[in-house]
Short mmCIF file of C-alpha atoms in Angstrom, two decimals:
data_model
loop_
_atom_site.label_atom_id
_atom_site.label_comp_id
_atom_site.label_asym_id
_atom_site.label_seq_id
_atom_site.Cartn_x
_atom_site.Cartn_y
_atom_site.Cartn_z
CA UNK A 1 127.74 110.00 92.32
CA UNK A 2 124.15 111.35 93.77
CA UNK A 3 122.20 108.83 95.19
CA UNK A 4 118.93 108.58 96.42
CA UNK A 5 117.80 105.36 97.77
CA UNK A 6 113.88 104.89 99.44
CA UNK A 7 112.53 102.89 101.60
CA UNK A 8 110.11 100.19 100.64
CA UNK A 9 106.62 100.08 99.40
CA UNK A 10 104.34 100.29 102.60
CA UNK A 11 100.49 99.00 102.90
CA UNK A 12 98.65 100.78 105.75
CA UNK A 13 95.54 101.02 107.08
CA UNK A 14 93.20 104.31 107.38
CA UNK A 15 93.88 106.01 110.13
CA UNK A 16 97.14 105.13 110.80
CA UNK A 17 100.79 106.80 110.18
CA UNK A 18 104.29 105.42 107.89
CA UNK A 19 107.55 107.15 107.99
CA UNK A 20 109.28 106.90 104.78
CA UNK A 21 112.55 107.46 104.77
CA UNK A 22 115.36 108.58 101.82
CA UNK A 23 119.01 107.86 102.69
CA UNK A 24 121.47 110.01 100.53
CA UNK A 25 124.67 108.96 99.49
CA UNK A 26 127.63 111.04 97.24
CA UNK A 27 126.86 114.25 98.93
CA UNK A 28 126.04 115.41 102.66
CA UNK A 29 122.93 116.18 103.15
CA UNK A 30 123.22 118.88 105.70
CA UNK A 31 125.22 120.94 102.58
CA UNK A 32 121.55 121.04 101.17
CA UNK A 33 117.90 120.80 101.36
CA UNK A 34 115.98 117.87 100.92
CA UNK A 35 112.12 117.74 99.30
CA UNK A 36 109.83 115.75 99.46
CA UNK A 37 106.82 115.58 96.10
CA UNK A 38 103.34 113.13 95.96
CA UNK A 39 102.33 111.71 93.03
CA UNK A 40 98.67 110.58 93.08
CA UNK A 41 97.98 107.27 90.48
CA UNK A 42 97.87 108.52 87.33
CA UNK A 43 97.98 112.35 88.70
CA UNK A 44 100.67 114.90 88.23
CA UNK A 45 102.94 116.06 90.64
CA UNK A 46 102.97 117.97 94.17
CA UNK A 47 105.45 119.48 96.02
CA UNK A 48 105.00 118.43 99.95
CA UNK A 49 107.86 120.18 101.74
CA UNK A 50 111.20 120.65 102.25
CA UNK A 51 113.79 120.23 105.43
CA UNK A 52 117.18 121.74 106.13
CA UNK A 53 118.91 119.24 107.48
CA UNK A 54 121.80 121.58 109.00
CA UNK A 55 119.34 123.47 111.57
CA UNK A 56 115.96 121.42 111.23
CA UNK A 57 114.19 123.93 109.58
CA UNK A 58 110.76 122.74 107.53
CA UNK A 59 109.15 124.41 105.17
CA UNK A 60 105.45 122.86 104.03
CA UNK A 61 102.93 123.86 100.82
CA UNK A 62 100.15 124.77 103.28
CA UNK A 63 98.04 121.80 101.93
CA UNK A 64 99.93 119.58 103.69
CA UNK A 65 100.43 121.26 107.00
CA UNK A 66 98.93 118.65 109.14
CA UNK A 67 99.74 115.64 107.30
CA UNK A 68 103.13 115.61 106.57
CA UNK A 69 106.17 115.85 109.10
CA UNK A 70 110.00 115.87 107.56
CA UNK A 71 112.61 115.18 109.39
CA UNK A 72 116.44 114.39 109.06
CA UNK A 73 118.84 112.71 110.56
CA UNK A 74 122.51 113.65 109.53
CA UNK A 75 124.70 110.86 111.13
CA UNK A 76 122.74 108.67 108.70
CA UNK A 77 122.52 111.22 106.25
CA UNK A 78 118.91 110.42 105.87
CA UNK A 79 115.69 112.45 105.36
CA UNK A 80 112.86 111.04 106.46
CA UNK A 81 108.69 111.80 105.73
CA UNK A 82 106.07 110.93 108.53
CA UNK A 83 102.30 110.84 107.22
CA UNK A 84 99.60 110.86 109.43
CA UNK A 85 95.94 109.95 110.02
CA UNK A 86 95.90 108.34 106.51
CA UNK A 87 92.93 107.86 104.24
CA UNK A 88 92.48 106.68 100.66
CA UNK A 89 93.86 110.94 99.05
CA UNK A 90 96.91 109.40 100.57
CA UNK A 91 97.47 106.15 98.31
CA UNK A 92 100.68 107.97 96.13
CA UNK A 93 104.66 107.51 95.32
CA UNK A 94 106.26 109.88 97.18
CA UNK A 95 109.31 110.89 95.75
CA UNK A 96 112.60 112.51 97.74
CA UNK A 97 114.53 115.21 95.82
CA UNK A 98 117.55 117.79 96.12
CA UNK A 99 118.14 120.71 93.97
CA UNK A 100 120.93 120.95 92.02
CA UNK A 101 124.59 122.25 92.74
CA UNK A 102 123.93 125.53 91.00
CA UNK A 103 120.86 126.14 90.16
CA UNK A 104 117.68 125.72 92.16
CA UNK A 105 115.69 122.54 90.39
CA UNK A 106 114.99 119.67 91.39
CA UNK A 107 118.40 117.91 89.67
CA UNK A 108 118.24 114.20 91.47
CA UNK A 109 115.03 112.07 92.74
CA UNK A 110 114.83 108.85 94.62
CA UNK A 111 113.20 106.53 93.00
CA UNK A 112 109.73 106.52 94.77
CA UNK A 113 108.08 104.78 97.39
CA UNK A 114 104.34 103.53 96.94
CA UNK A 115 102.27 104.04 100.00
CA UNK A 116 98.73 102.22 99.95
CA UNK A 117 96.12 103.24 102.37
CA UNK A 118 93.52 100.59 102.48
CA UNK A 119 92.21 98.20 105.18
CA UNK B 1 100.65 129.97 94.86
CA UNK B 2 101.95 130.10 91.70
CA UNK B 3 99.66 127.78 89.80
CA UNK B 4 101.24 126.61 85.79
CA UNK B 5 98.56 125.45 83.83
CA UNK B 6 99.79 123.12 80.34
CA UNK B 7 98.39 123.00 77.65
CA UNK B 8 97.92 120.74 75.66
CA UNK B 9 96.65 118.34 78.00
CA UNK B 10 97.20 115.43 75.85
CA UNK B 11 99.47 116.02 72.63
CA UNK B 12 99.56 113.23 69.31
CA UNK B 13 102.42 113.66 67.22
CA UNK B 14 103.99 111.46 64.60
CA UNK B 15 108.02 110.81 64.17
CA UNK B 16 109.84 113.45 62.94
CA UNK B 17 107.28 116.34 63.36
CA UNK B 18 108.24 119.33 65.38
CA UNK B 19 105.75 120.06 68.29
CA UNK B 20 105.15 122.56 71.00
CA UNK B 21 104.04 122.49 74.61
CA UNK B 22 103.32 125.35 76.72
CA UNK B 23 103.30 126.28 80.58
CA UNK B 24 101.70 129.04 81.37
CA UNK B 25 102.16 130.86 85.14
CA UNK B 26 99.32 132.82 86.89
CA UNK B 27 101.96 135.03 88.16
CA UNK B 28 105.76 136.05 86.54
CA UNK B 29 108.63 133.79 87.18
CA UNK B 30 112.10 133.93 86.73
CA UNK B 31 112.53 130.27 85.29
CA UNK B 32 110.79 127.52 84.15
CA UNK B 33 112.51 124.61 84.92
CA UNK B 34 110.49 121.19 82.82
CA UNK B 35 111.04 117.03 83.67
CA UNK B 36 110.10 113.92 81.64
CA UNK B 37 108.15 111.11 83.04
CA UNK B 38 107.82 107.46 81.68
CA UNK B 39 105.33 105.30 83.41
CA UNK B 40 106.71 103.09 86.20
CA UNK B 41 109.99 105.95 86.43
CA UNK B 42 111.15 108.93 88.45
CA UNK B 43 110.71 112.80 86.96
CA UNK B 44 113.86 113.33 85.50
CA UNK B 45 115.51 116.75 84.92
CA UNK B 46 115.09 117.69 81.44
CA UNK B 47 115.30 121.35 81.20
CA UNK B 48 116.75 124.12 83.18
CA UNK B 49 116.66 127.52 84.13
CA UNK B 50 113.59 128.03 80.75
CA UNK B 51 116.73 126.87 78.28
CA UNK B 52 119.39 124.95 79.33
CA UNK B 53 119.31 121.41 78.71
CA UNK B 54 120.00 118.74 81.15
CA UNK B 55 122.94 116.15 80.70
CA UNK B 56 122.11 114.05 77.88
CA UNK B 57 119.07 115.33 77.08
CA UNK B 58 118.92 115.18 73.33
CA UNK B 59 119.75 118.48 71.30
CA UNK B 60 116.37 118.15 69.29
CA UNK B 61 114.72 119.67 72.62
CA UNK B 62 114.74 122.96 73.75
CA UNK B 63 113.21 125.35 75.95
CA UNK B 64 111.73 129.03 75.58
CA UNK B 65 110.10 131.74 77.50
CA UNK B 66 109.63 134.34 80.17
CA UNK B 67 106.96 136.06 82.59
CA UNK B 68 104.31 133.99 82.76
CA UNK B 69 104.55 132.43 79.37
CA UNK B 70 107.55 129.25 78.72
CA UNK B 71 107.25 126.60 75.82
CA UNK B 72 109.01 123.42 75.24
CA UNK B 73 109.90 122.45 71.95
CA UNK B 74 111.03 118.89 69.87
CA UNK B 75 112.00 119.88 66.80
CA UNK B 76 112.33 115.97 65.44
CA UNK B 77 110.11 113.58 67.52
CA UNK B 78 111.01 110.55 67.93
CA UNK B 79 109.63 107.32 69.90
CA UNK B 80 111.44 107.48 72.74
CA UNK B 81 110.04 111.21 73.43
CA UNK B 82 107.02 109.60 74.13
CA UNK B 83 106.34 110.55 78.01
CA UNK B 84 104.81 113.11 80.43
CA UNK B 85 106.51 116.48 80.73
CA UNK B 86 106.17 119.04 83.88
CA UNK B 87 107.09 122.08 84.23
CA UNK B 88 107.65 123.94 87.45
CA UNK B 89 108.80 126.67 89.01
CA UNK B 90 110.86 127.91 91.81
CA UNK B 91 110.79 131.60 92.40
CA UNK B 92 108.28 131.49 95.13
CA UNK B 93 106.76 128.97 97.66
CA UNK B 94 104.96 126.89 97.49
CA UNK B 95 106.48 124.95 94.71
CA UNK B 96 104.53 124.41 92.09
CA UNK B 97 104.22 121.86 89.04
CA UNK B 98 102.05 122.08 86.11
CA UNK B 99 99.25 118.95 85.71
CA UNK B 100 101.74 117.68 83.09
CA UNK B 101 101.52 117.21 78.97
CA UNK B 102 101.11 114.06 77.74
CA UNK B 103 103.15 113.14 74.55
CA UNK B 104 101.80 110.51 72.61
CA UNK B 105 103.37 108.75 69.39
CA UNK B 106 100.93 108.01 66.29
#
């Protein structure tokens, strides 16, 4: 069975950076690519960027260029988000997410991870 | 980017009517692929490649479309529809996802 399992809630102050991380289990997750979407409170939702775990490769909406950082770490089979200089547009869920087997969706989600930028 | 605007924003229905939502893409795609959101949950998959429904997704749902045009359709609502729906696409990056349609129960 897919699983994706997040890291914790995190509470940070402005300015400073949190690596979230998303650690797959029931597939390996350099046989895919691994996303990465923000959810604002009570906002819709954005797609940040995506990592191939097999070669390292990123890919980033430009938006977040910058700001966001995705890594991976295959002996852990774990993908991993690294936000920076942090301000209040940053309070969210961030979400991890692989497409599907076939077709190209977004077929399994972890279950979130709140990140709350205040001092 | 792609950007999917929905409409309606915010959509009232009562149990057992049959409503429409629409996603709309400023350029053509080759799918629309849609997810339901409860409060407090994950996105999950609901819909598929415009029409093909996700595992147990409910057979009163089903999707429509192509181009820049794609609908979503309950034929029967019923409380437990009651929930945000996205669409989004994936034929070019960015990503995108549509602000969302609200479904509310009367």
């Amino acid at each position: 069975e897919v699983q994706l399992q997040q890291s914790g809630a995190e509470l940070v102050k402005p300015g400073a950076s949190v690596k979230l991380s998303c650690t797959a289990s029931g597939f390996n997750i350099k046989d895919t690519y691994m996303h990465w979407v923000k959810q604002r409170p009570e906002q819709g939702l954005e797609w940040i960027g995506r990592i191939d775990p097999a070669n390292g490769n990123t890919k980033y909406d430009p938006k977040f260029q910058g700001k966001a950082t995705i890594t991976a770490d295959t002996s852990s089979n774990t993908a991993y988000l690294q936000l920076s200089s942090l301000t209040s547009e940053d309070t969210a869920v961030y979400y991890c997410a692989r497409k599907g087997d076939v077709e190209a969706w977004f077929a399994y989600w972890g279950q979130g991870t709140l990140v709350t930028v205040s001092a | 980017q792609i950007v999917l605007s929905q409409s309606p924003a915010i959509l009232s229905a009562s149990p057992g009517e049959k409503v429409t939502m629409t996603c709309r893409a400023s350029s053509s795609v080759s799918y629309m692929h849609w997810y339901q959101q409860k409060p407090g949950s994950s996105p999950k998959p609901w819909i598929y490649a415009t029409s093909n429904l996700a595992s147990g997704v409910p057979a009163r749902f089903s999707g429509s479309g192509s181009g820049t045009s794609y609908s979503l359709t309950i034929s029967r609502v019923e409380a437990e529809d009651a929930a945000t729906y996205y669409c989004q696409q994936w034929s070019s990056n960015p990503l995108t996802f549509g602000a969302g349609t609200k479904l509310e129960l009367k």
